[in-house]
Structure formats: structure tokens, C-alpha cells
JSON list of C-alpha atoms in Angstrom, two decimals:
[
{"chain": "S", "resi": 1, "resn": "MET", "atom": "CA", "xyz": [10.67, -10.21, 9.06]},
{"chain": "S", "resi": 2, "resn": "GLN", "atom": "CA", "xyz": [9.97, -11.86, 6.63]},
{"chain": "S", "resi": 3, "resn": "GLY", "atom": "CA", "xyz": [7.71, -14.52, 6.97]},
{"chain": "S", "resi": 4, "resn": "SER", "atom": "CA", "xyz": [4.83, -12.10, 8.99]},
{"chain": "S", "resi": 5, "resn": "PHE", "atom": "CA", "xyz": [3.61, -9.75, 5.07]},
{"chain": "S", "resi": 6, "resn": "PRO", "atom": "CA", "xyz": [0.43, -12.58, 3.95]},
{"chain": "S", "resi": 7, "resn": "PHE", "atom": "CA", "xyz": [0.07, -10.32, 1.25]},
{"chain": "S", "resi": 8, "resn": "PHE", "atom": "CA", "xyz": [4.13, -10.97, 0.30]},
{"chain": "S", "resi": 9, "resn": "PRO", "atom": "CA", "xyz": [4.74, -12.99, -2.08]},
{"chain": "S", "resi": 10, "resn": "LEU", "atom": "CA", "xyz": [3.09, -11.06, -4.72]},
{"chain": "S", "resi": 11, "resn": "ALA", "atom": "CA", "xyz": [1.38, -12.97, -7.85]},
{"chain": "S", "resi": 12, "resn": "SER", "atom": "CA", "xyz": [3.94, -13.05, -10.59]},
{"chain": "S", "resi": 13, "resn": "ASN", "atom": "CA", "xyz": [1.32, -11.32, -13.40]},
{"chain": "S", "resi": 14, "resn": "PHE", "atom": "CA", "xyz": [1.69, -8.48, -10.27]},
{"chain": "S", "resi": 15, "resn": "ASN", "atom": "CA", "xyz": [1.41, -5.17, -12.34]},
{"chain": "S", "resi": 16, "resn": "HIS", "atom": "CA", "xyz": [2.46, -1.97, -10.97]},
{"chain": "S", "resi": 17, "resn": "LEU", "atom": "CA", "xyz": [1.04, -0.10, -13.50]},
{"chain": "S", "resi": 18, "resn": "ASP", "atom": "CA", "xyz": [-2.94, -1.17, -13.23]},
{"chain": "S", "resi": 19, "resn": "GLY", "atom": "CA", "xyz": [-4.92, 0.02, -10.62]},
{"chain": "S", "resi": 20, "resn": "ARG", "atom": "CA", "xyz": [-7.16, -2.91, -10.15]},
{"chain": "S", "resi": 21, "resn": "THR", "atom": "CA", "xyz": [-3.93, -4.86, -8.97]},
{"chain": "S", "resi": 22, "resn": "TRP", "atom": "CA", "xyz": [-3.22, -2.18, -6.60]},
{"chain": "S", "resi": 23, "resn": "ALA", "atom": "CA", "xyz": [-6.68, -3.16, -5.12]},
{"chain": "S", "resi": 24, "resn": "LEU", "atom": "CA", "xyz": [-6.51, -5.95, -4.71]},
{"chain": "S", "resi": 25, "resn": "LEU", "atom": "CA", "xyz": [-3.92, -5.92, -3.24]},
{"chain": "S", "resi": 26, "resn": "ALA", "atom": "CA", "xyz": [-5.13, -3.06, -1.33]},
{"chain": "S", "resi": 27, "resn": "ASN", "atom": "CA", "xyz": [-7.95, -5.03, -0.37]},
{"chain": "S", "resi": 28, "resn": "THR", "atom": "CA", "xyz": [-5.80, -8.21, 0.73]},
{"chain": "S", "resi": 29, "resn": "ILE", "atom": "CA", "xyz": [-3.82, -5.64, 3.79]},
{"chain": "S", "resi": 30, "resn": "GLN", "atom": "CA", "xyz": [-6.92, -4.00, 4.18]},
{"chain": "S", "resi": 31, "resn": "ASP", "atom": "CA", "xyz": [-8.16, -7.01, 5.03]},
{"chain": "S", "resi": 32, "resn": "TRP", "atom": "CA", "xyz": [-5.03, -8.94, 6.68]},
{"chain": "S", "resi": 33, "resn": "LEU", "atom": "CA", "xyz": [-5.39, -5.26, 9.26]},
{"chain": "S", "resi": 34, "resn": "THR", "atom": "CA", "xyz": [-8.19, -5.83, 10.30]},
{"chain": "S", "resi": 35, "resn": "ASP", "atom": "CA", "xyz": [-8.62, -9.42, 10.72]},
{"chain": "S", "resi": 36, "resn": "ASN", "atom": "CA", "xyz": [-5.59, -8.43, 13.55]},
{"chain": "S", "resi": 37, "resn": "ILE", "atom": "CA", "xyz": [-6.67, -5.67, 14.73]},
{"chain": "S", "resi": 38, "resn": "SER", "atom": "CA", "xyz": [-4.39, -6.53, 18.02]},
{"chain": "S", "resi": 39, "resn": "LEU", "atom": "CA", "xyz": [-1.87, -5.84, 16.96]},
{"chain": "S", "resi": 40, "resn": "THR", "atom": "CA", "xyz": [-2.36, -1.93, 16.01]},
{"chain": "S", "resi": 41, "resn": "ARG", "atom": "CA", "xyz": [1.46, -1.04, 18.21]},
{"chain": "S", "resi": 42, "resn": "SER", "atom": "CA", "xyz": [3.59, -3.47, 16.74]},
{"chain": "S", "resi": 43, "resn": "ASP", "atom": "CA", "xyz": [5.70, -3.38, 13.70]},
{"chain": "S", "resi": 44, "resn": "VAL", "atom": "CA", "xyz": [4.94, -5.63, 11.37]},
{"chain": "S", "resi": 45, "resn": "TRP", "atom": "CA", "xyz": [1.28, -4.25, 11.64]},
{"chain": "S", "resi": 46, "resn": "LEU", "atom": "CA", "xyz": [2.49, -0.93, 11.53]},
{"chain": "S", "resi": 47, "resn": "TRP", "atom": "CA", "xyz": [4.77, -1.54, 8.47]},
{"chain": "S", "resi": 48, "resn": "GLY", "atom": "CA", "xyz": [1.72, -3.58, 6.91]},
{"chain": "S", "resi": 49, "resn": "ARG", "atom": "CA", "xyz": [-0.07, 0.11, 7.26]},
{"chain": "S", "resi": 50, "resn": "GLU", "atom": "CA", "xyz": [2.31, 1.83, 5.87]},
{"chain": "S", "resi": 51, "resn": "PHE", "atom": "CA", "xyz": [1.83, -0.90, 2.38]},
{"chain": "S", "resi": 52, "resn": "PHE", "atom": "CA", "xyz": [-1.86, -0.28, 2.98]},
{"chain": "S", "resi": 53, "resn": "TRP", "atom": "CA", "xyz": [-1.30, 3.56, 1.74]},
{"chain": "S", "resi": 54, "resn": "MET", "atom": "CA", "xyz": [1.04, 2.79, -0.54]},
{"chain": "S", "resi": 55, "resn": "ALA", "atom": "CA", "xyz": [-0.96, 0.58, -2.23]},
{"chain": "S", "resi": 56, "resn": "PHE", "atom": "CA", "xyz": [-4.44, 2.63, -1.78]},
{"chain": "S", "resi": 57, "resn": "VAL", "atom": "CA", "xyz": [-2.41, 5.39, -4.03]},
{"chain": "S", "resi": 58, "resn": "ALA", "atom": "CA", "xyz": [-1.44, 3.12, -6.66]},
{"chain": "S", "resi": 59, "resn": "ALA", "atom": "CA", "xyz": [-5.14, 2.38, -7.32]},
{"chain": "S", "resi": 60, "resn": "PHE", "atom": "CA", "xyz": [-6.62, 5.28, -6.55]},
{"chain": "S", "resi": 61, "resn": "PRO", "atom": "CA", "xyz": [-4.13, 7.77, -7.26]},
{"chain": "S", "resi": 62, "resn": "GLY", "atom": "CA", "xyz": [-7.38, 11.08, -6.98]},
{"chain": "S", "resi": 63, "resn": "PHE", "atom": "CA", "xyz": [-7.03, 10.12, -3.25]},
{"chain": "S", "resi": 64, "resn": "PRO", "atom": "CA", "xyz": [-7.87, 12.42, -1.64]},
{"chain": "S", "resi": 65, "resn": "ARG", "atom": "CA", "xyz": [-9.26, 14.92, -4.46]},
{"chain": "S", "resi": 66, "resn": "ARG", "atom": "CA", "xyz": [-11.24, 12.39, -6.05]},
{"chain": "S", "resi": 67, "resn": "GLU", "atom": "CA", "xyz": [-13.49, 9.28, -6.18]},
{"chain": "S", "resi": 68, "resn": "TRP", "atom": "CA", "xyz": [-12.87, 6.09, -4.16]},
{"chain": "S", "resi": 69, "resn": "PRO", "atom": "CA", "xyz": [-13.46, 3.68, -2.09]},
{"chain": "S", "resi": 70, "resn": "LEU", "atom": "CA", "xyz": [-14.55, 3.72, 1.60]},
{"chain": "S", "resi": 71, "resn": "TRP", "atom": "CA", "xyz": [-11.85, 1.85, 3.95]},
{"chain": "S", "resi": 72, "resn": "ASP", "atom": "CA", "xyz": [-11.98, 0.33, 7.31]},
{"chain": "S", "resi": 73, "resn": "PRO", "atom": "CA", "xyz": [-12.02, 2.98, 9.82]},
{"chain": "S", "resi": 74, "resn": "LYS", "atom": "CA", "xyz": [-9.80, 1.04, 11.76]},
{"chain": "S", "resi": 75, "resn": "ILE", "atom": "CA", "xyz": [-7.23, 1.78, 9.69]},
{"chain": "S", "resi": 76, "resn": "GLY", "atom": "CA", "xyz": [-5.82, 5.30, 11.21]},
{"chain": "S", "resi": 77, "resn": "MET", "atom": "CA", "xyz": [-4.30, 7.61, 8.22]},
{"chain": "S", "resi": 78, "resn": "GLU", "atom": "CA", "xyz": [-1.32, 7.65, 9.61]},
{"chain": "S", "resi": 79, "resn": "GLY", "atom": "CA", "xyz": [2.17, 6.99, 8.96]},
{"chain": "S", "resi": 80, "resn": "GLU", "atom": "CA", "xyz": [5.21, 8.10, 6.63]},
{"chain": "S", "resi": 81, "resn": "PHE", "atom": "CA", "xyz": [3.83, 7.51, 3.22]},
{"chain": "S", "resi": 82, "resn": "ILE", "atom": "CA", "xyz": [0.02, 8.30, 3.92]},
{"chain": "S", "resi": 83, "resn": "THR", "atom": "CA", "xyz": [1.51, 11.77, 5.72]},
{"chain": "S", "resi": 84, "resn": "TYR", "atom": "CA", "xyz": [3.62, 12.82, 2.65]},
{"chain": "S", "resi": 85, "resn": "TRP", "atom": "CA", "xyz": [0.88, 12.31, 0.73]},
{"chain": "S", "resi": 86, "resn": "MET", "atom": "CA", "xyz": [-1.97, 14.75, 2.33]},
{"chain": "S", "resi": 87, "resn": "SER", "atom": "CA", "xyz": [0.21, 17.29, 3.05]},
{"chain": "S", "resi": 88, "resn": "ASP", "atom": "CA", "xyz": [-1.08, 20.31, 0.85]},
{"chain": "S", "resi": 89, "resn": "PHE", "atom": "CA", "xyz": [-4.20, 17.71, 0.31]},
{"chain": "S", "resi": 90, "resn": "GLY", "atom": "CA", "xyz": [-2.85, 15.10, -1.89]},
{"chain": "S", "resi": 91, "resn": "SER", "atom": "CA", "xyz": [-0.73, 17.11, -3.94]},
{"chain": "S", "resi": 92, "resn": "GLY", "atom": "CA", "xyz": [1.13, 14.48, -5.63]},
{"chain": "S", "resi": 93, "resn": "SER", "atom": "CA", "xyz": [-1.75, 13.42, -7.49]},
{"chain": "S", "resi": 94, "resn": "GLU", "atom": "CA", "xyz": [-1.97, 15.75, -9.88]},
{"chain": "S", "resi": 95, "resn": "GLY", "atom": "CA", "xyz": [0.73, 13.90, -11.73]},
{"chain": "S", "resi": 96, "resn": "PRO", "atom": "CA", "xyz": [-0.17, 12.02, -14.89]},
{"chain": "S", "resi": 97, "resn": "LEU", "atom": "CA", "xyz": [-0.96, 8.27, -13.43]},
{"chain": "S", "resi": 98, "resn": "LYS", "atom": "CA", "xyz": [1.90, 6.49, -15.20]},
{"chain": "S", "resi": 99, "resn": "ASP", "atom": "CA", "xyz": [3.78, 8.56, -12.86]},
{"chain": "S", "resi": 100, "resn": "ILE", "atom": "CA", "xyz": [2.47, 8.49, -9.52]},
{"chain": "S", "resi": 101, "resn": "GLN", "atom": "CA", "xyz": [2.06, 4.74, -10.28]},
{"chain": "S", "resi": 102, "resn": "ASN", "atom": "CA", "xyz": [5.84, 3.96, -10.49]},
{"chain": "S", "resi": 103, "resn": "GLY", "atom": "CA", "xyz": [6.56, 6.47, -7.85]},
{"chain": "S", "resi": 104, "resn": "VAL", "atom": "CA", "xyz": [4.84, 4.60, -5.16]},
{"chain": "S", "resi": 105, "resn": "TRP", "atom": "CA", "xyz": [5.77, 1.32, -7.12]},
{"chain": "S", "resi": 106, "resn": "ARG", "atom": "CA", "xyz": [9.14, 2.46, -6.05]},
{"chain": "S", "resi": 107, "resn": "LYS", "atom": "CA", "xyz": [8.78, 3.80, -2.30]},
{"chain": "S", "resi": 108, "resn": "PHE", "atom": "CA", "xyz": [6.42, -0.06, -2.29]},
{"chain": "S", "resi": 109, "resn": "HIS", "atom": "CA", "xyz": [8.99, -1.57, -3.92]},
{"chain": "S", "resi": 110, "resn": "ASP", "atom": "CA", "xyz": [11.94, -0.62, -1.71]},
{"chain": "S", "resi": 111, "resn": "LEU", "atom": "CA", "xyz": [10.26, -0.86, 1.74]},
{"chain": "S", "resi": 112, "resn": "ALA", "atom": "CA", "xyz": [8.91, -4.23, 0.84]},
{"chain": "S", "resi": 113, "resn": "THR", "atom": "CA", "xyz": [12.76, -5.64, -0.27]},
{"chain": "S", "resi": 114, "resn": "MET", "atom": "CA", "xyz": [13.99, -4.07, 3.22]},
{"chain": "S", "resi": 115, "resn": "LEU", "atom": "CA", "xyz": [12.11, -5.33, 5.45]},
{"chain": "S", "resi": 116, "resn": "TYR", "atom": "CA", "xyz": [11.05, -8.84, 3.67]},
{"chain": "S", "resi": 117, "resn": "LEU", "atom": "CA", "xyz": [13.75, -10.78, 2.57]},
{"chain": "S", "resi": 118, "resn": "LEU", "atom": "CA", "xyz": [12.49, -13.84, 0.57]},
{"chain": "S", "resi": 119, "resn": "PRO", "atom": "CA", "xyz": [11.40, -13.13, -2.97]},
{"chain": "S", "resi": 120, "resn": "LEU", "atom": "CA", "xyz": [8.84, -10.25, -3.75]},
{"chain": "S", "resi": 121, "resn": "PHE", "atom": "CA", "xyz": [6.81, -12.65, -6.09]},
{"chain": "S", "resi": 122, "resn": "LYS", "atom": "CA", "xyz": [5.94, -15.47, -7.28]},
{"chain": "S", "resi": 123, "resn": "ASP", "atom": "CA", "xyz": [7.52, -17.62, -9.00]},
{"chain": "S", "resi": 124, "resn": "TYR", "atom": "CA", "xyz": [5.49, -20.04, -10.94]}
]
């Protein structure tokens, strides 16, 4: 699946502690998911949805208790990460922002390095 995720590699200046960086990534992934809605049963689309929810939550860690933008409803609230996050209505959103973003980054990074075998960051 290494060439299957057009949102990888990440920009060399990607900062996992910056909500704006995560929001840009979430938008990029959302666009890819909705442009490829016919692939919803494929593994690559399902993994893309998992990446989307991680990026969305890192961008808006108060979700679902605080403000957050609407996402395209074609992207269902399904998958391991968002199911975990929504259990007890996002109780993870109560921690310090830095801790939430670090935790999401660890999950995101682990999944990305497992599925995307090329360098995760652009070299320039």
C-alpha cells in the first residue's frame, strides 16, 4: 500500500503540536476520501478514514464537546480510532492539548509507518 496514500509523505515542516497543521492534513485526507468514495470497501480507503479521524481529532481535540467544523457526511464515524475517541463522548478531550496531540501523533505515526513503507516526511 506504500503508494496508495496521496497525502503521504508529510511536509517536512509538519508539526504534530500545531492544530492548524493537523487541520490542513485532515482537509487533504477528507478531499481524497470524498473524491474516491467508490472505494469505501477497499482497505486503502478504510485506512485513509482512520488517518482522517486521527488528524481531525488532533486538529479539534475538544471534539465532540467543544467547537469543531462539519466534515463531509460521506465519511462515517467508523473505525477503531474514532470509536475509541467517542466512547464516553470523547473523554480523552479533557486532557492537556499537548498530551492529546502527542497521543494522537503516536497512533498516527505507528499506523503510517506500518502501512506506508516510504519515508514519512519529504526530504526538502
